[in-house]
Coordinates of C-alpha atoms and ligand atoms in Angstrom, one line a residue:
X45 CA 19.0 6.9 -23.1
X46 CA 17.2 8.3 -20.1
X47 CA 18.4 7.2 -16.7
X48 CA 16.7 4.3 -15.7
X49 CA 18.2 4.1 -12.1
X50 CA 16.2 5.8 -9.3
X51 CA 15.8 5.9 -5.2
X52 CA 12.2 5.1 -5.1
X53 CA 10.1 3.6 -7.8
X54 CA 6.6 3.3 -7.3
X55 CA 4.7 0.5 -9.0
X56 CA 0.4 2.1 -9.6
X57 CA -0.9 5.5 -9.2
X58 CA -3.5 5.4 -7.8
X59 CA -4.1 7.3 -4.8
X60 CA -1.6 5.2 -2.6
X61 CA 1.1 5.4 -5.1
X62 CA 0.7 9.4 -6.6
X63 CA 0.7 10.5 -3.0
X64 CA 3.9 8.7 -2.1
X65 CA 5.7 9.6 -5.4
X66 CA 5.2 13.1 -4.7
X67 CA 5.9 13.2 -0.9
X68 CA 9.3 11.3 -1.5
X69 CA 9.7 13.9 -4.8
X70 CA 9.3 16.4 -2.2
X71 CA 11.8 15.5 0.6
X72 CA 14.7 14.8 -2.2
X73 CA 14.1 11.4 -3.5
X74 CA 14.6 10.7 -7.0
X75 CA 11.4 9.2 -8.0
X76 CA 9.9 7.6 -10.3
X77 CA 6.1 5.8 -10.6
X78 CA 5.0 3.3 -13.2
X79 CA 1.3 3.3 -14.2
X80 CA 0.0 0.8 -17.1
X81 CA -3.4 2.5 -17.5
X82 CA -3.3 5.3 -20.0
X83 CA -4.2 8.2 -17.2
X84 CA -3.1 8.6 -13.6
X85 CA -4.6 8.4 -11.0
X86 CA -5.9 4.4 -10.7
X87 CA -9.3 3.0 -9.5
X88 CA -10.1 6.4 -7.4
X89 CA -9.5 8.6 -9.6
X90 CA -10.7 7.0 -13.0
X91 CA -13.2 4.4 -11.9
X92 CA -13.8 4.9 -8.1
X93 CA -14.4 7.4 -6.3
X94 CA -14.3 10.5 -8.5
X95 CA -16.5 9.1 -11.5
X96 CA -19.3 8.0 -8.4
X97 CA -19.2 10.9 -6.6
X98 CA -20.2 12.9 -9.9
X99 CA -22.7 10.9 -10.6
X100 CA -24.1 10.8 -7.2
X101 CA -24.0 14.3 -7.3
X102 CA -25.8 14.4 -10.6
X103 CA -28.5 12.2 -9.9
X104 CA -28.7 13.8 -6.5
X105 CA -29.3 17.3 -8.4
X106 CA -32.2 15.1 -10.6
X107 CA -34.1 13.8 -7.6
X108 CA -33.8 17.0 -5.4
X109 CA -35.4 19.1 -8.3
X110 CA -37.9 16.1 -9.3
X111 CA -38.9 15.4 -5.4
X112 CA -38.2 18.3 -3.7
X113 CA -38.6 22.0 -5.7
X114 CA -42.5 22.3 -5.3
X115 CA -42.1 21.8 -1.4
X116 CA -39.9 24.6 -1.6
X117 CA -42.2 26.7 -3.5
X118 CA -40.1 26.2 -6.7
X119 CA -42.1 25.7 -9.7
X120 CA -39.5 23.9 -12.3
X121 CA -42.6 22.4 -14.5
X122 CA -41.5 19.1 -16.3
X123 CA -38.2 17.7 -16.0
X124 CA -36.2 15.8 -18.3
X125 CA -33.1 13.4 -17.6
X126 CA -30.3 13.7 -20.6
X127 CA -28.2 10.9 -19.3
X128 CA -25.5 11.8 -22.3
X129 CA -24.6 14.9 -20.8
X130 CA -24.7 13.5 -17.3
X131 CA -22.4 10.6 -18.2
X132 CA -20.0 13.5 -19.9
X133 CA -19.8 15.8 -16.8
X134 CA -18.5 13.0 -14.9
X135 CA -16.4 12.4 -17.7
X136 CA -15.0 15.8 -17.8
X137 CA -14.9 15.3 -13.8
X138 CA -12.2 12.5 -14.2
X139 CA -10.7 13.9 -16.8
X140 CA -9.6 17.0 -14.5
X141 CA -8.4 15.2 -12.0
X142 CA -6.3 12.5 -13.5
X143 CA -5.0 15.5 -15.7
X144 CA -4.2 17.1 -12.3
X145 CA -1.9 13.9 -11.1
X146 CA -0.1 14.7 -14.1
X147 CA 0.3 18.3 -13.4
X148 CA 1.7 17.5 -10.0
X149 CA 3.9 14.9 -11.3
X150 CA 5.3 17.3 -13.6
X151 CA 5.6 19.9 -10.9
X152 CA 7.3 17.3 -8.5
X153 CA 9.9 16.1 -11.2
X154 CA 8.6 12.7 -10.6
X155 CA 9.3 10.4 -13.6
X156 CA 5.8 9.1 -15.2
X157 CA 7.5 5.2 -16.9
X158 CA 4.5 4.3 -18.9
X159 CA 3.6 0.7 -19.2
X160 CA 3.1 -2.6 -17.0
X161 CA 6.0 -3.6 -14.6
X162 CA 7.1 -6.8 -13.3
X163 CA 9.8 -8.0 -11.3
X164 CA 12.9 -9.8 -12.7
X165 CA 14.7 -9.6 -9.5
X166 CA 14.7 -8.4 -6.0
X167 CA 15.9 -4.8 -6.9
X168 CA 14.9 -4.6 -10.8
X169 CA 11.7 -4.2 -12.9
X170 CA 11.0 -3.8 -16.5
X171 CA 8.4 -2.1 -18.0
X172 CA 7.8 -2.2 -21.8
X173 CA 11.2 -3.9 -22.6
X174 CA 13.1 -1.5 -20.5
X175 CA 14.9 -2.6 -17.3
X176 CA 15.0 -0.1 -14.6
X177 CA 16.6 0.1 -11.0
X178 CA 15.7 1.5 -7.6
X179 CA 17.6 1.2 -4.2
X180 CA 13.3 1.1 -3.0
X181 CA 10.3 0.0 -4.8
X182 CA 6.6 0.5 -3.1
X183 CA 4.3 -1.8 -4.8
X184 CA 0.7 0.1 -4.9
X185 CA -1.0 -1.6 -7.9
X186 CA -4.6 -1.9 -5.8
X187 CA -7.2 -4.0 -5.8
X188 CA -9.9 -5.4 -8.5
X189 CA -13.5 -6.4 -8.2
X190 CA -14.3 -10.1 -6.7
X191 CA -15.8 -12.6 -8.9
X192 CA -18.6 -14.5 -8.4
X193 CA -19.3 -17.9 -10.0
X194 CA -22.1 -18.4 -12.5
X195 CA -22.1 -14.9 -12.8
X196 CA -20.1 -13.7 -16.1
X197 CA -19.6 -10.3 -16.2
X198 CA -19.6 -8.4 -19.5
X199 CA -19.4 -5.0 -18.4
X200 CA -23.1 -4.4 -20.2
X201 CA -25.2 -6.3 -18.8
X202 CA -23.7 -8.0 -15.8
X203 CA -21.5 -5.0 -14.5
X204 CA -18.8 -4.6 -12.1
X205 CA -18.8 -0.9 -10.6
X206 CA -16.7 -0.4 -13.7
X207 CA -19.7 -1.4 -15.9
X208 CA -22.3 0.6 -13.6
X209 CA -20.6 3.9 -14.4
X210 CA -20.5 3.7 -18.0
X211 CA -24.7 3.0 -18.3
X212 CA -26.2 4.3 -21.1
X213 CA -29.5 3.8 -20.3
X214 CA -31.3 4.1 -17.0
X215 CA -32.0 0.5 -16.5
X216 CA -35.9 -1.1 -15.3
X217 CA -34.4 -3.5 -12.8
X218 CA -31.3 -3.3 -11.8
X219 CA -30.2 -6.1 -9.6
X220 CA -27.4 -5.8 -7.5
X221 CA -25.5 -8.8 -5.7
X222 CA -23.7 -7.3 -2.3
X223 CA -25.1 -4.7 0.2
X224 CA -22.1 -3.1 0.7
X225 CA -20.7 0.0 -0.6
X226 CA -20.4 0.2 -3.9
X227 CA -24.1 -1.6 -4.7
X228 CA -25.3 0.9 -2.6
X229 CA -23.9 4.2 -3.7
X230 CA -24.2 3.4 -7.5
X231 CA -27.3 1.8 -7.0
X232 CA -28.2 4.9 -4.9
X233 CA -27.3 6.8 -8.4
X234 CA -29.6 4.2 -10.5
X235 CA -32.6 4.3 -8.1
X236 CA -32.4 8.7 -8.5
X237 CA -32.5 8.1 -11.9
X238 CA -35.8 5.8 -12.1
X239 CA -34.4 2.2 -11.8
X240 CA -36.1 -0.3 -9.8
X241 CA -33.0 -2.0 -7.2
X242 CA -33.0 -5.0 -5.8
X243 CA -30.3 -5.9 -3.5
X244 CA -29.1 -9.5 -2.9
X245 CA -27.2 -9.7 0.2
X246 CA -25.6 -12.8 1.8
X247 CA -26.0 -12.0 5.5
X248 CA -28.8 -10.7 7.7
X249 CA -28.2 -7.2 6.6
X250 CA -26.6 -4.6 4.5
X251 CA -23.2 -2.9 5.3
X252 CA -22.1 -5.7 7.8
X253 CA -19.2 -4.3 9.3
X254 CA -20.8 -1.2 10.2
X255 CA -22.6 -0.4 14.0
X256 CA -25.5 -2.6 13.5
X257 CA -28.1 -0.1 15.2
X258 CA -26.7 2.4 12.1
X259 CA -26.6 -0.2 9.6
X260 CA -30.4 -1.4 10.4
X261 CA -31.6 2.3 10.4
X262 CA -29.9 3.3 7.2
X263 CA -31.8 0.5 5.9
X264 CA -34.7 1.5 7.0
X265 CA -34.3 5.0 4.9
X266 CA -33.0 3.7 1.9
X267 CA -36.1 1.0 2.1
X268 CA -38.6 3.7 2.3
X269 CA -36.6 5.2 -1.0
X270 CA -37.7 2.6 -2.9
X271 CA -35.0 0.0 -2.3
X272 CA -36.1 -3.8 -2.1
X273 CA -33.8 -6.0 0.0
X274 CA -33.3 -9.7 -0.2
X275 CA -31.1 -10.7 3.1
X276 CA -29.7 -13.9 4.0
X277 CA -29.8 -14.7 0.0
X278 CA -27.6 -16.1 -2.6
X279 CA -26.9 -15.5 -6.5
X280 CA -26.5 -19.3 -7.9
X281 CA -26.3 -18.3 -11.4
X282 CA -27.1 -15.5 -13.8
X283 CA -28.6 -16.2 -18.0
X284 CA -28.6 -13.8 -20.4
X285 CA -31.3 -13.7 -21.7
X286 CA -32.8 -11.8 -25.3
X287 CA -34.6 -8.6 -22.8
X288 CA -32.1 -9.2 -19.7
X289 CA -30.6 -11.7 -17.2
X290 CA -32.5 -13.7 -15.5
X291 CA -30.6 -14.5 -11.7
X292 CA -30.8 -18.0 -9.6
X293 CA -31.7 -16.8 -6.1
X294 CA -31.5 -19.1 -3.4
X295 CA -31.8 -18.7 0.2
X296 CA -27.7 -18.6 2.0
X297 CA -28.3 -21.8 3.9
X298 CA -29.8 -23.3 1.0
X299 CA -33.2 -24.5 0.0
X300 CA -35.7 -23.7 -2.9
X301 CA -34.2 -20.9 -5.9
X302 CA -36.1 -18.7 -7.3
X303 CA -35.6 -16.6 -10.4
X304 CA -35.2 -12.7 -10.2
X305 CA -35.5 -11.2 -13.8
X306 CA -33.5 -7.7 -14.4
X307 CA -32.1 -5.4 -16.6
X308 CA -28.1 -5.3 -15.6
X309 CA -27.2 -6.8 -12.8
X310 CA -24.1 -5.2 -10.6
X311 CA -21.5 -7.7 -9.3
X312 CA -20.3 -5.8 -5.9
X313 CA -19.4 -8.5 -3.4
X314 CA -15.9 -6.8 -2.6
X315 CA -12.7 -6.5 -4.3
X316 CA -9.2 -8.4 -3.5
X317 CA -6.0 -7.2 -4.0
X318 CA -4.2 -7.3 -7.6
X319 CA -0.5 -8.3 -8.0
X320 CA -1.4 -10.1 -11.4
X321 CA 1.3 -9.4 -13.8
X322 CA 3.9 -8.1 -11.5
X323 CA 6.0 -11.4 -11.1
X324 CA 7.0 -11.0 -7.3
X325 CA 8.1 -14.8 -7.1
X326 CA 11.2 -13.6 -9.4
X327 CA 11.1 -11.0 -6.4
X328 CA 10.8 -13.4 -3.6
X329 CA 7.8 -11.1 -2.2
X330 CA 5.5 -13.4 0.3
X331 CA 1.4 -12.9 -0.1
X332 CA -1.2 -13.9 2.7
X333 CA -3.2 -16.4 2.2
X334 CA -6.2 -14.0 0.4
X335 CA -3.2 -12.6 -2.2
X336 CA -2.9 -9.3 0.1
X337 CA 1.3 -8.5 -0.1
X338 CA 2.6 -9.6 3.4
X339 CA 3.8 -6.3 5.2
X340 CA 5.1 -5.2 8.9
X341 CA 4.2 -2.4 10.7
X342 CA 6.1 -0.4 8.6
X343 CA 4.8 -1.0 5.1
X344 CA 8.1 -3.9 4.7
X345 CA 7.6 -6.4 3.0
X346 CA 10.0 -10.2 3.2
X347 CA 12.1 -8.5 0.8
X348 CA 14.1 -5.8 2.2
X349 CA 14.3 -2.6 -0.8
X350 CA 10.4 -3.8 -1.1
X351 CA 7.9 -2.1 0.2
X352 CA 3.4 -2.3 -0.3
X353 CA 0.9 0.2 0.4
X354 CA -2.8 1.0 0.1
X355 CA -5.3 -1.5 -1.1
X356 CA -2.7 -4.3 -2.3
X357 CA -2.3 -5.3 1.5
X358 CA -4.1 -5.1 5.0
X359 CA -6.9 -2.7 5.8
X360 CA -9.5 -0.9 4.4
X361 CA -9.9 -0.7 1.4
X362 CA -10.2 3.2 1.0
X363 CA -8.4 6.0 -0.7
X364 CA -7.2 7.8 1.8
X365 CA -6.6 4.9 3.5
X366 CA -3.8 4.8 0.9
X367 CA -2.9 8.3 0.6
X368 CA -1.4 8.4 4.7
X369 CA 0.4 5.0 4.3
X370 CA 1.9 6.3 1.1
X371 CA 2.9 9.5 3.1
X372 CA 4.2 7.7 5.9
X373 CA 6.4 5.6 3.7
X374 CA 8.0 8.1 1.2
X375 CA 9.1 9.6 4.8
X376 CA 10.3 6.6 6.1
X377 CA 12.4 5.9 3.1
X378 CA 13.7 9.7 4.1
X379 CA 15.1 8.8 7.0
X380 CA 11.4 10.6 9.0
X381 CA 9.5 8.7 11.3
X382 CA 6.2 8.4 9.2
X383 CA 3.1 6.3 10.7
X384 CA -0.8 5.6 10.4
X385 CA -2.9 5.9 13.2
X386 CA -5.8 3.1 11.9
X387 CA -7.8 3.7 14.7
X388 CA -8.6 7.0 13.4
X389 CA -9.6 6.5 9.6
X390 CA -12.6 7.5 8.4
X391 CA -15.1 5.9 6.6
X392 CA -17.9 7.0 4.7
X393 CA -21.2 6.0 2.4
X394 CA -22.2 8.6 0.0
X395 CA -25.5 8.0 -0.4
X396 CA -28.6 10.0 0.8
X397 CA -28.1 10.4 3.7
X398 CA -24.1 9.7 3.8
X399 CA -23.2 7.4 6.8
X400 CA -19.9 8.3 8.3
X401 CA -17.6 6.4 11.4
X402 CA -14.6 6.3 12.9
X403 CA -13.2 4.2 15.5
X404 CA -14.9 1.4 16.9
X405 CA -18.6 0.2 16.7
X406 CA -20.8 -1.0 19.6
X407 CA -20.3 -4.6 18.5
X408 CA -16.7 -4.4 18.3
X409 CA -16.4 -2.6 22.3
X410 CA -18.9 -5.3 23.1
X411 CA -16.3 -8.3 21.8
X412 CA -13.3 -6.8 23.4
X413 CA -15.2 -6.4 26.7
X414 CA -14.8 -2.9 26.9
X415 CA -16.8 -0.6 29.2
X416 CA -18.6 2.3 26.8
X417 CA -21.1 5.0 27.3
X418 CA -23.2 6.0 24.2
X419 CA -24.4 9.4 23.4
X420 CA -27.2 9.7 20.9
X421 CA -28.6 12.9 18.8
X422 CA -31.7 13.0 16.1
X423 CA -31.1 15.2 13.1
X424 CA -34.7 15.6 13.5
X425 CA -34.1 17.9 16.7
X426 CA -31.5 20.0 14.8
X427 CA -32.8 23.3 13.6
X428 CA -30.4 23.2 10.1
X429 CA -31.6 19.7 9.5
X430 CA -35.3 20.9 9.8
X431 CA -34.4 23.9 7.5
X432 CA -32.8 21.5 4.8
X433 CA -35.9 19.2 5.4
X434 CA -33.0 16.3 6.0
X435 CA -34.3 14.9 9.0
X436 CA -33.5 11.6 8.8
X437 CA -30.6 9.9 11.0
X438 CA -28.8 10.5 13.7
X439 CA -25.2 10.9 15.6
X440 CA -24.0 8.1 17.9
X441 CA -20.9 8.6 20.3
X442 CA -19.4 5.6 22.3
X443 CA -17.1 7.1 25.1
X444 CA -15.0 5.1 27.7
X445 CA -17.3 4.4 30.2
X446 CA -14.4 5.5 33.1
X447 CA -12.4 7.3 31.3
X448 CA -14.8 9.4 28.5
X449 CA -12.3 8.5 26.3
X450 CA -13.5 8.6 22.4
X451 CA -13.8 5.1 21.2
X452 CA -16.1 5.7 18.2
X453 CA -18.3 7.5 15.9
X454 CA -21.6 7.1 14.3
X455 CA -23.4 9.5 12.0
X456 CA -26.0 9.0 9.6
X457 CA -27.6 11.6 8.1
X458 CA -27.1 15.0 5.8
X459 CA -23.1 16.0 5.2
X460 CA -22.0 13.2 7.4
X461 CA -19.1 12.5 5.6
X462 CA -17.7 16.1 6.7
X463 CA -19.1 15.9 10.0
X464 CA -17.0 12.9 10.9
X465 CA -14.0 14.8 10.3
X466 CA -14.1 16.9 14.3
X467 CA -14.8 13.5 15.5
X468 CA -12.1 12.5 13.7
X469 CA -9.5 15.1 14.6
X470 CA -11.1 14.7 18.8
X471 CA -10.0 10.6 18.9
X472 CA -6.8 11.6 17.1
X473 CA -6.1 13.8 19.5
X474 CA -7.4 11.6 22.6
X475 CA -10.2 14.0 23.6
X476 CA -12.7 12.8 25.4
X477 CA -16.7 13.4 24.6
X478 CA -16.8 15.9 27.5
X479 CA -14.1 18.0 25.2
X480 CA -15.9 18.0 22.4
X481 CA -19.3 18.9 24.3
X482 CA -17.4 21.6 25.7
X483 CA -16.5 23.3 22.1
X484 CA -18.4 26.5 20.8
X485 CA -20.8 25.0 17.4
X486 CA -22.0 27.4 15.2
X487 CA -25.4 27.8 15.3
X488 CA -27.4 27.0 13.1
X489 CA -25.5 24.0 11.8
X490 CA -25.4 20.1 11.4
X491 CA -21.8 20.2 13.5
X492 CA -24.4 20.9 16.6
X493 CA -25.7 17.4 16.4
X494 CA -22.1 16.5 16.9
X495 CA -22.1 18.6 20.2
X496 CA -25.5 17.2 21.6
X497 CA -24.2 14.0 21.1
X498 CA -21.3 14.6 23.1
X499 CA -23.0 16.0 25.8
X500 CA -26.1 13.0 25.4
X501 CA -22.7 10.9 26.6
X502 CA -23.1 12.4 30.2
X503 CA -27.5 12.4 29.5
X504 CA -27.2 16.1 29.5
X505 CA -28.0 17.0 26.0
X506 CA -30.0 20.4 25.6
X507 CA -32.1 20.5 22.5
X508 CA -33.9 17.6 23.0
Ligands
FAD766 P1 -5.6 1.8 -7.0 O1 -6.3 3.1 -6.9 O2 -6.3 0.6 -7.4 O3 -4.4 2.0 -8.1 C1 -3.6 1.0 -8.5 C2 -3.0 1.3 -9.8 O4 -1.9 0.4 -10.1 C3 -4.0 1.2 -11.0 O5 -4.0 2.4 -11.7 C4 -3.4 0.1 -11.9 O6 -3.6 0.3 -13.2 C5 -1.9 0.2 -11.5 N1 -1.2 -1.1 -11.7 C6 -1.5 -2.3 -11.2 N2 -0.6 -3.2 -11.5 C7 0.4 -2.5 -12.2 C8 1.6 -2.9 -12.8 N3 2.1 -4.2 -12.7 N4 2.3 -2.0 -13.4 C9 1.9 -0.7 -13.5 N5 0.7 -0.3 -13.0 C10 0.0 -1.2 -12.3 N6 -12.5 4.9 -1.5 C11 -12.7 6.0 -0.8 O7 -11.9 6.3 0.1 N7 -13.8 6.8 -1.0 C12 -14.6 6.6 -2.0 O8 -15.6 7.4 -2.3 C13 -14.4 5.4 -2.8 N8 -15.3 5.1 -3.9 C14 -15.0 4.0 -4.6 C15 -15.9 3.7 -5.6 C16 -15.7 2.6 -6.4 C17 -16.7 2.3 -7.5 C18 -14.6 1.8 -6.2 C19 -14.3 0.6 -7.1 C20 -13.7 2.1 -5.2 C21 -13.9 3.2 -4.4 N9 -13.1 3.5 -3.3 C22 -13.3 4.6 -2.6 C23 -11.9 2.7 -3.0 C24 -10.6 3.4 -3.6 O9 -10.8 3.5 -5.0 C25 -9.4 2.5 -3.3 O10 -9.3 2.3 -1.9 C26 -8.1 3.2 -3.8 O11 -8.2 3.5 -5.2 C27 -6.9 2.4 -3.5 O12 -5.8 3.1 -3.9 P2 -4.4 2.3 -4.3 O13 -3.4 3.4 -4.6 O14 -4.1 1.3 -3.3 O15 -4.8 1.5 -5.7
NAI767 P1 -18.1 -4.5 0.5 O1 -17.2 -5.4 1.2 O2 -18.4 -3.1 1.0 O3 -19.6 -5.2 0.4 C1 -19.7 -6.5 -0.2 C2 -21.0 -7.0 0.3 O4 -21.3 -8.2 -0.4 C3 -21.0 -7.4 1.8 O5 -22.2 -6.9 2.4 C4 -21.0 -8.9 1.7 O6 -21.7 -9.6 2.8 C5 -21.8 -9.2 0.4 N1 -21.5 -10.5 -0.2 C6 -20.3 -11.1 -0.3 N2 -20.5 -12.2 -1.1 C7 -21.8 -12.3 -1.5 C8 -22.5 -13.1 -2.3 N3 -22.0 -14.2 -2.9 N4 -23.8 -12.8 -2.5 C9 -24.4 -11.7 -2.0 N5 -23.7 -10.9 -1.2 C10 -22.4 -11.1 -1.0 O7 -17.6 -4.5 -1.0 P2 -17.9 -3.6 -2.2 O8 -19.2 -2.9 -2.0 O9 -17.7 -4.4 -3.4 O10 -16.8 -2.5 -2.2 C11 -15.4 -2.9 -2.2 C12 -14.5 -2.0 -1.5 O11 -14.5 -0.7 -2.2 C13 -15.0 -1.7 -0.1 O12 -14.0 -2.3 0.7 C14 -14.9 -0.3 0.1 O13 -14.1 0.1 1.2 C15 -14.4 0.3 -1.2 N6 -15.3 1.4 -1.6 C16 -15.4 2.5 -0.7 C17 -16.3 3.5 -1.0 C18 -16.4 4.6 -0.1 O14 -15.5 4.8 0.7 N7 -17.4 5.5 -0.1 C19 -17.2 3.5 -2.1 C20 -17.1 2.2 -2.9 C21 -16.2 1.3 -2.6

């Protein structure tokens, strides 16, 4: 029988759990990671982040060439979408990289125990009728989408992000509950592709916990893409119906409903964390009071042996969110003195244009009655930006008013999701905006917004 005793067993594989198996692989541990889904890789990987950045990039590819090529003096004639093949790249897409978990897995000699686990006791699972023992388990098993009630989803027609992937047909109306993320990256892909959107958000406007003046502009540009916004609005119930679903709108305070018909309607009002299955109580593990697995500074839970990481407890949820904290703990649990610094995690939308921050926003320096200086850059001033014809947006920099300190980072517009990472790496570092107006940018390249921002801090920006 194979040895079912381990140091480290790691319960999901997603990008929280993969990344801790392998770091404690590589410092010595014997490790093992338990995964009930028949690839590796969880939500990121299989039906996150991977399967929406291909199709972003697909539909991206469509729209450029449909919009864009006869303003570039390219003559492509008609066009024609074959949604198959599309929805097979990005198969292919996930298929790689899951296949590549595996890879390193194998590479790492860390053990791959196929099935569902759940707790029997403090310090043993059992997965598929085996028992197995660790002197550590990390519980990564993520997070799932939220439900909404009067809204049954059925993958088809009403969708989760799950459901939205796997379209087979470039829906007429598709109307998506929650202007967050996810309803606005896939419904990003959807509107590329030809589909009327329709947004239903609960509060005043989209992407709430972003810097509002970022948040209101990026609304702006996806508004004049075609998107139709209904703020301040609730779903009270969705019918199928013989050609659709026909949706109960009413305002958030309440008062009059009206009735929105559409083709599929996405379900994206944010996603709690997922211990279903796992038994903790026969573990004694504590949850808050939203189901997120209680942990300390240091990734502990109540339980000592039991540790949580990535989107099953506190924090953002975001992949490499859970990458770091399952870094920091395999290195822990190695006697190393691993840590997150969550003041300098990046987040980013991956629509056109991406939107990209770090640190904190205006709102937030405002609440905790901190002094801040803001430096402000247009991408339509930057030479690259004018040669891409990706004008719109721009880069935002809030500096300690005294000290010049980096407190936060703003950027909406083309490749901001890369550009974030020097702003990044400067607050990680504690630079202040004077540093970063100080370093040589290439020229001519999107990273100079970056720089005139930096120097707009101290109202001496050059180009503009
Ligand atoms: P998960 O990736 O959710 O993995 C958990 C794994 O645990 C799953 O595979 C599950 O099957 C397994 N599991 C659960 N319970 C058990 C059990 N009892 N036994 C065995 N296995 C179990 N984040 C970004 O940073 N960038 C993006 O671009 C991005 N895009 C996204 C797009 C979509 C559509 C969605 C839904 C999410 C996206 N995210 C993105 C968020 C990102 O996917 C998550 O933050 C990330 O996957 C969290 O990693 P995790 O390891 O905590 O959990
Ligand atoms: P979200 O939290 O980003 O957005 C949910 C939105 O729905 C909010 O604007 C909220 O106000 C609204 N809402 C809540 N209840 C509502 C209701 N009843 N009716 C109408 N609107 C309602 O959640 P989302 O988009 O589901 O994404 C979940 C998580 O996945 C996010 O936390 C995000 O971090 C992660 N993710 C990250 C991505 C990235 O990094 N690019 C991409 C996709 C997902």
């Amino acid at each position: 029988m194979a040895d079912q005793n381990f140091d480290v067993i790691i319960i999901g594989s997603g990008p929280g759990g993969y990344v801790a198996a392998i770091r404690a692989a590589q410092l010595g541990l014997k490790t093992a990671c338990v995964e009930k889904r028949a690839t590796l890789g969880g939500t990121c990987l299989n039906i996150g982040c991977i399967p929406s950045k291909a199709l972003l990039q697909s539909s991206e590819n469509f729209h450029e060439i449909s919009h864009s090529a006869a303003e570039h003096g390219i003559n492509v004639g008609s066009i024609a979408l074959d949604l198959a093949r599309m929805q097979a790249r990005k198969g292919e897409v996930v298929g790689a990289n899951t296949k590549g978990v595996e890879f390193l897995f194998k590479k790492n000699k860390v053990t791959w125990i196929k099935g569902e686990a759940k707790f029997t006791s403090p310090t043993a699972i059992e997965v598929a009728g085996s028992a197995y023992t660790a002197k550590n388990f990390i519980i990564a098993t993520g997070s799932d989408s939220v439900p909404l009630k009067g809204v049954a989803v059925d993958e088809t027609r009403i969708v989760t992000s799950t459901g939205a992937l796997e379209l087979n047909a470039v829906p007429k109306h598709l109307v998506v509950i929650g202007g967050g993320v996810i309803g606005l990256e896939l419904g990003s892909v959807w509107r590329r592709l030809g589909a009327e959107v329709t947004v239903v958000e609960f509060l005043d406007r989209i992407t709430p916990t972003m810097d509002a003046e970022v948040s209101s502009a990026f609304q702006k540009i996806l508004a004049k893409q075609g998107f139709v916004f209904k703020l301040s609005a609730k779903v009270t119930g969705a019918i199928l119906t013989e050609t659709g679903v026909s949706l109960s709108v009413e305002p958030a305070k309440g008062g009059p409903a009206e009735t929105i018909a559409a083709d599929v309607v996405l379900l994206a009002i944010g996603r709690y964390a997922y211990t279903a299955g796992l038994n903790l109580e026969a573990a004694g593990v504590a949850v808050d009071e939203r189901g997120r697995v209680k942990t300390d500074a240091h990734f502990a839970t109540n339980v000592p042996g039991i540790y949580a990481i990535g989107d099953v407890i506190t924090g953002p949820m975001l992949a490499h969110k859970a990458e770091d904290e399952g870094v920091a703990i395999a290195e822990r649990l190695a006697g190393q003195a691993g840590h997150v610094n969550y003041n300098a995690i990046p987040s980013v939308v991956y629509t056109w244009p991406e939107v990209a921050s770090v640190g904190k926003t205006e709102e937030e320096l405002k609440a905790e009655g901190v002094a801040y200086k803001v430096g402000k850059f247009p991408f339509t001033a930057n030479g690259r930006a004018r040669a891409m014809g990706a004008m719109d947006g721009f880069v935002k920099i809030l500096a300690d008013a005294k000290t010049d300190l980096l407190l936060g980072a703003h950027i909406l517009g083309p490749d901001a999701g890369t550009l974030i990472a020097e702003l990044t790496t400067a607050i990680e570092f504690g630079a202040s905006a004077e540093d970063v107006a100080r370093i040589c940018h290439a020229h001519p390249t999107l990273s100079e917004s970056v720089k005139e921002a930096a120097l707009a801090v101290e109202g001496r920006a050059l180009h503009i």
